[in-house]
CSV table of C-alpha atoms in Angstrom, one decimal:
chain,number,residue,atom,x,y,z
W,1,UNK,CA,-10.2,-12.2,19.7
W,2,UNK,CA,-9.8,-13.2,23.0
W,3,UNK,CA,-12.6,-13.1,25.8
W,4,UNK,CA,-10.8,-10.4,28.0
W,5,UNK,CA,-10.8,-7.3,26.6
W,6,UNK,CA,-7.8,-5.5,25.6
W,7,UNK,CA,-7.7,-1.5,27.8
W,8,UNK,CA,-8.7,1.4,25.0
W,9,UNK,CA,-5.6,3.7,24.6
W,10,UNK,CA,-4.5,5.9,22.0
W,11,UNK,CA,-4.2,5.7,18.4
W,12,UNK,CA,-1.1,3.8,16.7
W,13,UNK,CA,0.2,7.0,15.2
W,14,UNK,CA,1.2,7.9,18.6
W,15,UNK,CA,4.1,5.8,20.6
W,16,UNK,CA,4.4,3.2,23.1
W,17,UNK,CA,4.4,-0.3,23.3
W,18,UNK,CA,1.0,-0.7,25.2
W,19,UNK,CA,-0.4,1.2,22.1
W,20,UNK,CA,-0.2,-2.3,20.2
W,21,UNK,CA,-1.7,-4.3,23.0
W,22,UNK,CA,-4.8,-2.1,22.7
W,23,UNK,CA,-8.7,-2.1,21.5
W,24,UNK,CA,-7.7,1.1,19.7
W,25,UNK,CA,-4.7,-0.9,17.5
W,26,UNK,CA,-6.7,-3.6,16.6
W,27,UNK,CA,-9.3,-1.6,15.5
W,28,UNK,CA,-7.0,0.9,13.5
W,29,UNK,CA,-4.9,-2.3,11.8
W,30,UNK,CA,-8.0,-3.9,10.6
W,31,UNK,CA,-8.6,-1.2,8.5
W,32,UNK,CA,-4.9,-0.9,7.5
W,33,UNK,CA,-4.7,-4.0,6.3
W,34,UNK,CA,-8.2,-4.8,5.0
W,35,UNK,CA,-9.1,-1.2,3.7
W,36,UNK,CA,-10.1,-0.9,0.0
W,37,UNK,CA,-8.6,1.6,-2.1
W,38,UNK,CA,-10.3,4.1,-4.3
W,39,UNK,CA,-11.3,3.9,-7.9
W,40,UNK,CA,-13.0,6.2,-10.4
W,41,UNK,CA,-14.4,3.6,-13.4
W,42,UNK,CA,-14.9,5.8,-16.2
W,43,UNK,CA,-16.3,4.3,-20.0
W,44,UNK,CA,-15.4,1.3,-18.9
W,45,UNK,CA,-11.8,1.7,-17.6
W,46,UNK,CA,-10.0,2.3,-14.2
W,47,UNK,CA,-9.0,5.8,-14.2
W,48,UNK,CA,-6.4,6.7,-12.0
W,49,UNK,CA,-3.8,9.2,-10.7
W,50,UNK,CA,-1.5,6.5,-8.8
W,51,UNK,CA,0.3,3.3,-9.8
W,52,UNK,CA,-2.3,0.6,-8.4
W,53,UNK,CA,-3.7,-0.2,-11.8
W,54,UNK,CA,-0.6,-0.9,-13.5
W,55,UNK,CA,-0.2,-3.2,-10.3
W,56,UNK,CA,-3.2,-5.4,-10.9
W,57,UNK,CA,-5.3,-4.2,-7.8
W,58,UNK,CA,-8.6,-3.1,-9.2
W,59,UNK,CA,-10.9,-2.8,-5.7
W,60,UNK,CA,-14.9,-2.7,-6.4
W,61,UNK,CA,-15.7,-0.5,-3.7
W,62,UNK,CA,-14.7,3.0,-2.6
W,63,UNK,CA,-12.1,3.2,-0.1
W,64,UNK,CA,-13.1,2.9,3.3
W,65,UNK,CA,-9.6,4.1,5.0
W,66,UNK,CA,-9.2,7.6,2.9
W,67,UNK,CA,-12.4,9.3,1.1
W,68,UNK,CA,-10.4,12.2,-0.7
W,69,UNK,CA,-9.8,11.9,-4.6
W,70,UNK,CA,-6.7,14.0,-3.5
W,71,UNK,CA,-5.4,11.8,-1.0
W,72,UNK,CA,-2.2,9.0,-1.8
W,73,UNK,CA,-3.9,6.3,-2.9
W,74,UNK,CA,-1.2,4.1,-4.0
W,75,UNK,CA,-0.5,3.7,-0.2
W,76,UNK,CA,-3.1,2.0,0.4
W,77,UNK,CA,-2.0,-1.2,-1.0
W,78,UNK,CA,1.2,-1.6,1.1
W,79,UNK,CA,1.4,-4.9,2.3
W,80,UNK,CA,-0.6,-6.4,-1.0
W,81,UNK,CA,2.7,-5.1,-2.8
W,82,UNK,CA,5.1,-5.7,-0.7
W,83,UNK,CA,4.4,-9.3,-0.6
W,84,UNK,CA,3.8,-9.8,-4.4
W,85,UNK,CA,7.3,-8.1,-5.0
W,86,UNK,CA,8.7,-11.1,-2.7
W,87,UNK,CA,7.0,-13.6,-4.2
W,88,UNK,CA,8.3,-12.8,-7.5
W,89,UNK,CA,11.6,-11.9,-6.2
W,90,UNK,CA,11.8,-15.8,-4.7
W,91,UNK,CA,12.9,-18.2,-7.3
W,92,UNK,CA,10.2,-20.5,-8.3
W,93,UNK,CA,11.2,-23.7,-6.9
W,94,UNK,CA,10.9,-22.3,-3.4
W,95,UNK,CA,7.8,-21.3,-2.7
W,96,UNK,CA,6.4,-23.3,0.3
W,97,UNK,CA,7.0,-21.9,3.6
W,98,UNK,CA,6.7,-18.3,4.4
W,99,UNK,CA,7.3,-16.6,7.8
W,100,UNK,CA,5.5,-12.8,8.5
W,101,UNK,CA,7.0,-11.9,11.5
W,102,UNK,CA,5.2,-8.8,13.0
W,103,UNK,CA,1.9,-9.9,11.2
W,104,UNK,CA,-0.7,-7.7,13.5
W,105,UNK,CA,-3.9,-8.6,12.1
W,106,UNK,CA,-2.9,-10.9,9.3
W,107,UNK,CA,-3.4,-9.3,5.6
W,108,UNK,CA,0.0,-9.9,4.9
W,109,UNK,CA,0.3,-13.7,6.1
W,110,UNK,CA,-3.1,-13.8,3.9
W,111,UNK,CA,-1.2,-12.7,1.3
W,112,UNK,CA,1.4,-14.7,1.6
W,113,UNK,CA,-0.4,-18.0,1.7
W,114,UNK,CA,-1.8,-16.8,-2.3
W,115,UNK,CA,2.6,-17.6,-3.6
W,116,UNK,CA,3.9,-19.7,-1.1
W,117,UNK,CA,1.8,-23.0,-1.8
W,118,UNK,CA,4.2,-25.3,-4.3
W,119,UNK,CA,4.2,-28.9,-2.8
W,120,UNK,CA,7.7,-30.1,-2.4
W,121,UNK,CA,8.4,-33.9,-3.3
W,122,UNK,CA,10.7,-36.1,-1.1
W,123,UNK,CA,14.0,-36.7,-3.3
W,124,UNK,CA,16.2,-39.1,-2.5
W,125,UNK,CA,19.9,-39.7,-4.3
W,126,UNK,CA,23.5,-40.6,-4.1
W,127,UNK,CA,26.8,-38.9,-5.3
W,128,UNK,CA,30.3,-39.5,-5.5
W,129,UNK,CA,32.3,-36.8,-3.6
W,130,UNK,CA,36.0,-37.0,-2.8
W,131,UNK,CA,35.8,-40.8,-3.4
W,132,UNK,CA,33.3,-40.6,-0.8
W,133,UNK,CA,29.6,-42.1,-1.9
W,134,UNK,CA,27.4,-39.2,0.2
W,135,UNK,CA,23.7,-40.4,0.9
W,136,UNK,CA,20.9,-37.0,0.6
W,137,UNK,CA,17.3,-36.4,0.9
W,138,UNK,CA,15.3,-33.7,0.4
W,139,UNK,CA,12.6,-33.9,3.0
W,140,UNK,CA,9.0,-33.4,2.4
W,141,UNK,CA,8.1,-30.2,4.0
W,142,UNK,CA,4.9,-28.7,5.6
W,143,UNK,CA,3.5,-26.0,3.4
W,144,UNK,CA,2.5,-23.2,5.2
W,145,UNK,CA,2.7,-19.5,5.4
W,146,UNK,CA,3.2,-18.9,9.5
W,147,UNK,CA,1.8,-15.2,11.3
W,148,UNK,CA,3.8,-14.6,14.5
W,149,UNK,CA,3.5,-11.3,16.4
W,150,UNK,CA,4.4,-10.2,20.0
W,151,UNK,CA,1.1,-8.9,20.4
W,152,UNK,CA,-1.3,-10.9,21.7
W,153,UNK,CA,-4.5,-9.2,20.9
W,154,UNK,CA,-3.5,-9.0,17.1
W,155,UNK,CA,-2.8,-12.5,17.1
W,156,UNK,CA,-6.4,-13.3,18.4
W,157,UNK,CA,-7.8,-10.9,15.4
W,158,UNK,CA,-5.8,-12.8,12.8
W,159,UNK,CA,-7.1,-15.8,14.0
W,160,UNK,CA,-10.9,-14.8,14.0
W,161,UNK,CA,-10.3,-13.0,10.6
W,162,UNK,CA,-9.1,-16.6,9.4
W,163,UNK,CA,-11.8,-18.4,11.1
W,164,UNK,CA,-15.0,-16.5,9.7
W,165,UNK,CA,-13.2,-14.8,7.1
W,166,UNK,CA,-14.6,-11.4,8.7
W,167,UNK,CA,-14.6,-8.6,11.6
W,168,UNK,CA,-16.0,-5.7,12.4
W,169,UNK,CA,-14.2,-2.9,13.7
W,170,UNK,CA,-15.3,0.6,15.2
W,171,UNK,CA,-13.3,3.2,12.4
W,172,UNK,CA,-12.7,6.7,14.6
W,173,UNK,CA,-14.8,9.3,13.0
W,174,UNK,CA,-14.0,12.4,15.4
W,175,UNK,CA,-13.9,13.1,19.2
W,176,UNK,CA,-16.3,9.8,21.0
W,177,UNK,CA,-18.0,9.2,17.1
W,178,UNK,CA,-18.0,5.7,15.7
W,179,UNK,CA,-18.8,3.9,12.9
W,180,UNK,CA,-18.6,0.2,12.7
W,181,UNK,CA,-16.9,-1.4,9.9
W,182,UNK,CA,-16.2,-5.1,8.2
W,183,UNK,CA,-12.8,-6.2,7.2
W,184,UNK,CA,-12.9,-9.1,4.6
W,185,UNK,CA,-10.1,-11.5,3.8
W,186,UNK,CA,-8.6,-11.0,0.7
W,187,UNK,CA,-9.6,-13.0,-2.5
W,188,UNK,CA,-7.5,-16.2,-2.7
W,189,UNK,CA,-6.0,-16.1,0.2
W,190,UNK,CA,-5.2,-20.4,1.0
W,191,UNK,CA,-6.8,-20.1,4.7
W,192,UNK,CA,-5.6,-24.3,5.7
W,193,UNK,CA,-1.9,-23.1,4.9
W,194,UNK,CA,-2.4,-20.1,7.5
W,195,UNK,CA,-1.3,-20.7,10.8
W,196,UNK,CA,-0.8,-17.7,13.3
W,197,UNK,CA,1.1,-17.8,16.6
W,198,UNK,CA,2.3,-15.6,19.5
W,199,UNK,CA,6.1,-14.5,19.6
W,200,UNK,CA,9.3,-12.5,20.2
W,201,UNK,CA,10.7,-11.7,16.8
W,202,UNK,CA,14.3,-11.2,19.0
W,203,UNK,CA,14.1,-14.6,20.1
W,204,UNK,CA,12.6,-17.1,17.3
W,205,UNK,CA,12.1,-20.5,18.6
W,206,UNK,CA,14.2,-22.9,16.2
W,207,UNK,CA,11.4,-25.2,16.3
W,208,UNK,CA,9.6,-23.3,13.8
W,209,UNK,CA,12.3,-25.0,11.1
W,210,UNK,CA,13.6,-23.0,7.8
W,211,UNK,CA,11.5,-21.2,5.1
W,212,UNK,CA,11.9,-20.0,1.5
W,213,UNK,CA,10.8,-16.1,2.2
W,214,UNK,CA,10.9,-14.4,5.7
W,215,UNK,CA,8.5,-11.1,5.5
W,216,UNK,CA,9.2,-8.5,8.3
W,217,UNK,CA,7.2,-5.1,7.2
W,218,UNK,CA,7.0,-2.3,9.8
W,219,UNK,CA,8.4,-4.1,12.5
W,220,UNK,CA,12.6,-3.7,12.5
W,221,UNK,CA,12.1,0.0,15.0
W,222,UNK,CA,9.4,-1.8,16.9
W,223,UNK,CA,11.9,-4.4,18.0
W,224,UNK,CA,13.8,-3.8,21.2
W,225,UNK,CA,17.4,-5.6,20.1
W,226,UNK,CA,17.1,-5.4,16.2
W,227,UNK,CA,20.8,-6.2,15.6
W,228,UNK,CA,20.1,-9.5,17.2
W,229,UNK,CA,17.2,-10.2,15.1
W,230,UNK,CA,19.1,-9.3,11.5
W,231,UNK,CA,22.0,-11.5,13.0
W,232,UNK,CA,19.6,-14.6,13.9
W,233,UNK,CA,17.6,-14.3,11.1
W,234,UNK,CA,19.7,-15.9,8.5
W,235,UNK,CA,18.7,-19.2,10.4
W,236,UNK,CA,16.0,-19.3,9.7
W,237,UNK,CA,15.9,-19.0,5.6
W,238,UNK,CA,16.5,-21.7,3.2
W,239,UNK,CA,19.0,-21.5,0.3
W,240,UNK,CA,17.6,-19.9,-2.2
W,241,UNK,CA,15.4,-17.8,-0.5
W,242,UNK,CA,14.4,-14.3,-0.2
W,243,UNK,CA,14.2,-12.1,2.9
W,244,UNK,CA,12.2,-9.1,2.9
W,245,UNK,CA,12.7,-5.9,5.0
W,246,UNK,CA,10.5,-3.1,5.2
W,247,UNK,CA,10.8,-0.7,7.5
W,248,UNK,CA,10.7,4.0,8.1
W,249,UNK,CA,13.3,3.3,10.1
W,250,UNK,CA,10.6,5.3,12.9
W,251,UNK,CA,13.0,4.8,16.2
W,252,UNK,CA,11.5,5.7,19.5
W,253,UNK,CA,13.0,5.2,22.7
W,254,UNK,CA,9.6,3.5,23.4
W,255,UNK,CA,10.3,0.7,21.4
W,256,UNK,CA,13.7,0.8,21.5
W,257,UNK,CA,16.4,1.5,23.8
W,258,UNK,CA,18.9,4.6,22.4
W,259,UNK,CA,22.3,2.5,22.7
W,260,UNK,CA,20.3,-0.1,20.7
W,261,UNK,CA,19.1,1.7,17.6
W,262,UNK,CA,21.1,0.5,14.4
W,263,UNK,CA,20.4,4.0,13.2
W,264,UNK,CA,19.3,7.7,13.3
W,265,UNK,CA,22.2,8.3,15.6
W,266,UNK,CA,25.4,10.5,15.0
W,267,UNK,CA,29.1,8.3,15.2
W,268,UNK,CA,31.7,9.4,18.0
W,269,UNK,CA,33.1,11.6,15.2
W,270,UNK,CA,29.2,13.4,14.9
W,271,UNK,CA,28.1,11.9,11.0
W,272,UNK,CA,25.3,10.8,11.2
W,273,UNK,CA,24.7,6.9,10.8
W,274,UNK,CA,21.8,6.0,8.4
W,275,UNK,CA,19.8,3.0,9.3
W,276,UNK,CA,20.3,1.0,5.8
W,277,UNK,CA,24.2,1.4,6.1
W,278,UNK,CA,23.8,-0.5,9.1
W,279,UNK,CA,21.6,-3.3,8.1
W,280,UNK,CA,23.7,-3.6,4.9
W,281,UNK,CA,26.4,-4.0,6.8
W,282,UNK,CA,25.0,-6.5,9.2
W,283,UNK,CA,23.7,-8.6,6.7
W,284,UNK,CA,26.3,-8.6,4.0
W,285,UNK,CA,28.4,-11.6,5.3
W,286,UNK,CA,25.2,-13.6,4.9
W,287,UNK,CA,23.1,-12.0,2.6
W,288,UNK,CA,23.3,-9.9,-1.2
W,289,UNK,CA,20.9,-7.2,-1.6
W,290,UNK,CA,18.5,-8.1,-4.7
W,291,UNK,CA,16.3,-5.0,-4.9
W,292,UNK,CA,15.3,-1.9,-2.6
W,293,UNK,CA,12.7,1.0,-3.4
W,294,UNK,CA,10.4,2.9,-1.3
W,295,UNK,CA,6.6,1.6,-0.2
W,296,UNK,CA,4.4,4.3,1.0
W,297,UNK,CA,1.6,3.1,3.8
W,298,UNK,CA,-1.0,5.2,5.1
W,299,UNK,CA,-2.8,4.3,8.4
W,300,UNK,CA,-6.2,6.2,9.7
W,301,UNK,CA,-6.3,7.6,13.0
W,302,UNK,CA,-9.8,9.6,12.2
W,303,UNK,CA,-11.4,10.8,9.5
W,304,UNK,CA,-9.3,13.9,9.2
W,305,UNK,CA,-6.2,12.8,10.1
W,306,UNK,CA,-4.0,9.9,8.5
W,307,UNK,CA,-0.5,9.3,9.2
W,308,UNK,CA,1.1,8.8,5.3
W,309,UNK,CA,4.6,7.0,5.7
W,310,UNK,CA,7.5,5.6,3.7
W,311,UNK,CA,9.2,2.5,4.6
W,312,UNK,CA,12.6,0.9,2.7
W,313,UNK,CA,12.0,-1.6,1.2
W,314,UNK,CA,14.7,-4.3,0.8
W,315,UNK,CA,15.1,-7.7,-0.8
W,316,UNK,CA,17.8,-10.2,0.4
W,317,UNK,CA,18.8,-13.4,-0.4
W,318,UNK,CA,21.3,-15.9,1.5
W,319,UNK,CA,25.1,-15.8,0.0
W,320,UNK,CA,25.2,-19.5,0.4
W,321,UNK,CA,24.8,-21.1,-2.8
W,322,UNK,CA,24.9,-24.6,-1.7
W,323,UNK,CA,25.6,-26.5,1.6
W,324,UNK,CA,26.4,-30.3,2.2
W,325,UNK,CA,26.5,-32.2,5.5
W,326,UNK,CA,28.2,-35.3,5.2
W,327,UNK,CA,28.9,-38.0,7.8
W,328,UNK,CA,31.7,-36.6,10.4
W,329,UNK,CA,34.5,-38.9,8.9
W,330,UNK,CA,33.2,-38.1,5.0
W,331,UNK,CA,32.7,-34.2,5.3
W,332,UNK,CA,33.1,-32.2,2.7
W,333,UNK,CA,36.0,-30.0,2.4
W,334,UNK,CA,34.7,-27.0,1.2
W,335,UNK,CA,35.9,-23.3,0.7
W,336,UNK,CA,33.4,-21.0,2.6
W,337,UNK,CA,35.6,-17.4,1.3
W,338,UNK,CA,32.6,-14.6,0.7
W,339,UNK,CA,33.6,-13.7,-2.3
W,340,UNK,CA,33.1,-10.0,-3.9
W,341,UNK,CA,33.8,-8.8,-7.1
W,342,UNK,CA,37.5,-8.3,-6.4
W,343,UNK,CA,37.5,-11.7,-5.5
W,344,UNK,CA,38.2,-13.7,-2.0
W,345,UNK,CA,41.2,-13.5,-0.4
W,346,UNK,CA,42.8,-11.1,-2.8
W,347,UNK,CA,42.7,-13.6,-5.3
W,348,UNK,CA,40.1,-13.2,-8.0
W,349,UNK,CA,37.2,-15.6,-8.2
W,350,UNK,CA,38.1,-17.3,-11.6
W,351,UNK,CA,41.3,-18.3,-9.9
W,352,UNK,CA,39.2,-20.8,-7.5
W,353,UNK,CA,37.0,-21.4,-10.1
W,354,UNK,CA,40.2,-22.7,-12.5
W,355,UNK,CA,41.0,-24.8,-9.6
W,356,UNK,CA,44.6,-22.5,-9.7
W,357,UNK,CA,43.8,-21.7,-5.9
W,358,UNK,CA,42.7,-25.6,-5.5
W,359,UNK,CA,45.2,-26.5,-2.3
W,360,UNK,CA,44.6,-30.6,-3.7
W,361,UNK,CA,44.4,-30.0,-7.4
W,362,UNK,CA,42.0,-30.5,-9.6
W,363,UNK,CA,40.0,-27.8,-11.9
W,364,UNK,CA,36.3,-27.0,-12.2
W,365,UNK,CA,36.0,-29.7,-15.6
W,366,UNK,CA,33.2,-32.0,-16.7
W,367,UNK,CA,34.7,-34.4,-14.0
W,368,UNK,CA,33.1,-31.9,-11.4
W,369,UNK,CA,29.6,-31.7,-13.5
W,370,UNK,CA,26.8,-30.2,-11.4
W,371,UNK,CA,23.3,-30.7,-13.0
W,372,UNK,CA,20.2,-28.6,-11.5
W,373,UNK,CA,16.7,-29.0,-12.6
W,374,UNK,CA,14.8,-27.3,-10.6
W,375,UNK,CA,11.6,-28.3,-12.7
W,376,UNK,CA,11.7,-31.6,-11.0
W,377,UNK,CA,13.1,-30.9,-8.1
W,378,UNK,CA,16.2,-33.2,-8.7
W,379,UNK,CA,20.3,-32.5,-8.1
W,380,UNK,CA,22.7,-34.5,-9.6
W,381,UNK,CA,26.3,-33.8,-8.4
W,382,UNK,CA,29.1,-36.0,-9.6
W,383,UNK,CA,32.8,-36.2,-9.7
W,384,UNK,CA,35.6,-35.4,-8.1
W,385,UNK,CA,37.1,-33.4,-6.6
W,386,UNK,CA,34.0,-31.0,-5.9
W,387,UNK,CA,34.5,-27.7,-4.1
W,388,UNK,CA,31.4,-25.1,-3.2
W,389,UNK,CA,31.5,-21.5,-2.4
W,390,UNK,CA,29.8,-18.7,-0.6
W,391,UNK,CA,29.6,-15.9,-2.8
W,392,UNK,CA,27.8,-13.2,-4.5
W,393,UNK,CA,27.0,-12.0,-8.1
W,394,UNK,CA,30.8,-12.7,-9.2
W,395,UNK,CA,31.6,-16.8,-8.5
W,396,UNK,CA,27.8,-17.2,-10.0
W,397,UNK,CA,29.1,-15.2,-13.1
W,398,UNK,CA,31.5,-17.5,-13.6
W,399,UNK,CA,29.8,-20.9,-12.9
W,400,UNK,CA,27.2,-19.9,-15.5
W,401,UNK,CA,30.2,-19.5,-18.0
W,402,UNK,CA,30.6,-22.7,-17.1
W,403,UNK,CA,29.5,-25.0,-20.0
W,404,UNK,CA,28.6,-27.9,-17.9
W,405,UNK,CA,26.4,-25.9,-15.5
W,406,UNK,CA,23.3,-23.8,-16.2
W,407,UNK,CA,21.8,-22.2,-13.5
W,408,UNK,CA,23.0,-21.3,-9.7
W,409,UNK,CA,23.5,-24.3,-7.8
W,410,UNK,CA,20.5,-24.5,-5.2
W,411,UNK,CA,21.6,-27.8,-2.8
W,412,UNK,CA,21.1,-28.8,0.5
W,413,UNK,CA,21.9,-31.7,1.7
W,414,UNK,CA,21.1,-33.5,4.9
């Protein structure tokens, strides 16, 4: 952490955004994310009352965040699943950059860095497109899974927690009582991948390039314009990734401005306006829900008290099946419709795919092969003419009908 030391204010479980630029927050979110959970070995077993066995976590120690056999203990592995049901939500051949935005002190960038570590070989090709021979390459990309956070003082304790792998923290026992405590990195973590940085999740600095998953847990009601962020953060993902959102959906005019929320708010006509609706509905010209179920999280404001809270959690990857950039006078004409199951442009999607809604002719055939091995890493698109779409579940249907093509076309071309 930094030499200046951050003012003591209250816990986390109360509101306001100098709570997170406090002593008190840095302290409380070391044990939230570094925290072991409980387990009662019995004849040689794990014997347990939640769903954290069946999960693969098997902790060695007693948990240090909740000491009641009674108490929720499948929330204490929130961000440990979370992350693992990204990772195996984002298709294997994309799995080396990861962004965690809103990573406080770090277990979840940690995390991240265990899946997100598959080198990516420079690829170099040619294709025939339109009679036009188009030049690619796949460029060789820096593996890393990158921490930001607005907060200053969490940075600087995801930083030390990366540099000596430990840090102790005071855990609140009651009233002015103490006890001083050791977060520990988690096993596996791959620390030279780890890079943590300073930020404004509303206003992502392009240089930070494109990655297979974003993670943002917790953070979407923290954020002061969080329709901006769900709009801009689609730039920021490569095809074929996953973005994750987790979030109670917790908005406080603290955080948030009223005419801002994207939700817990009644309409002019007085229904009330749910928070996923909105997201949903702000992400679905980009983006196609893969999975959402609920994550309970449990952070410890003293030894009595615990705030116990259940985020949404929800999986989304980009619409865009494939993208080519040619040179300006060779550029792909290409069909961008957002196609649903009833089709694009009240036309149904096996039209476009039959080439029946092709304005120059020509039908999807083996003259407009596409070959994707996503083993090696290697694309091979030939023939002509070629036509991609943006779509969903329903023009991926029907390319997998296709006998010439055998999985979702992943491309990008630069």
């Amino acid at each position: 952490m930094s030499s200046a030391s951050p003012t003591t204010v209250r816990s986390t479980t109360a509101s306001g955004s100098a709570v997170y630029e406090s002593e008190r927050a840095v302290h409380e979110y070391l044990q939230f994310h570094y925290g072991a959970a409980r387990v009662r070995v019995s004849r040689g077993y794990c014997s347990r009352t939640d769903t954290l066995f069946a999960c693969g976590y098997r902790p060695e120690e007693p948990s240090t965040v909740v000491p009641y056999s009674f108490a929720p203990q499948d929330a204490l592995q929130f961000l440990s699943r979370t992350v693992e049901r990204c990772a195996k939500l984002t298709p294997a051949a994309h799995h080396g950059r990861a962004l965690d935005i809103g990573c406080a002190v770090g277990r979840a960038t940690f995390e991240l860095s265990k899946f997100y570590d598959e080198v990516r070989q420079g690829l170099e090709g040619m294709f025939m497109l339109q009679q036009k021979l188009i030049h690619w390459r796949f460029a060789v990309v820096a593996l890393q899974a990158v921490g930001i956070d607005f907060s200053q003082h969490f940075v600087d304790a995801a930083k030390q927690m990366k540099e000596h792998g430990a840090m102790e923290y005071e855990a609140h026992v009651q009233g002015d009582i103490h006890e001083v405590r050791r977060a520990k990195l988690p096993a596996g973590a791959n620390l030279a991948n780890v890079v943590f940085q300073q930020g404004d999740a509303c206003n992502l600095s392009l240089s930070l390039g494109k990655f297979d998953a974003v993670f943002a847990t917790n953070l979407l009601c923290r954020l002061p314009e969080p329709k901006k962020f769900l709009t801009e953060i689609g730039g920021f993902i490569n095809p074929g990734g996953i973005l994750a959102l987790v979030s109670p959906y917790s908005w406080l005019e603290e955080y948030t401005a009223k005419d801002k929320w994207i939700g817990g708010v009644r309409d002019a006509e007085g229904k009330p306006v749910d928070s996923f609706s909105v997201i949903e509905k702000l992400l679905s010209k980009d983006f196609e829900l893969v999975e959402r179920q609920d994550y309970p999280f449990m952070i410890r404001e003293h030894e009595r008290k615990f705030q116990w809270g259940v985020s949404d959690g929800t999986y989304w990857k980009p619409l865009l099946l494939a993208r080519v950039l040619a040179e300006p006078d060779s550029r792909l004409q290409w069909h961008s419709h957002v196609a649903s199951a009833k089709g694009a442009e009240d036309r149904p999607v096996s039209d476009y795919i039959n080439g029946e809604a092709n304005e120059n002719g020509g039908e999807w055939e083996e003259q407009a092969e596409l070959v994707y091995q996503s083993a090696q890493r290697r694309t091979s698109l030939r023939g002509t003419p070629c036509y991609l779409w943006t779509g969903s579940t329903a023009p991926q249907r029907a390319w997998g009908d296709a006998a010439t093509i055998g999985r979702t076309l992943d491309l990008l071309i630069d």
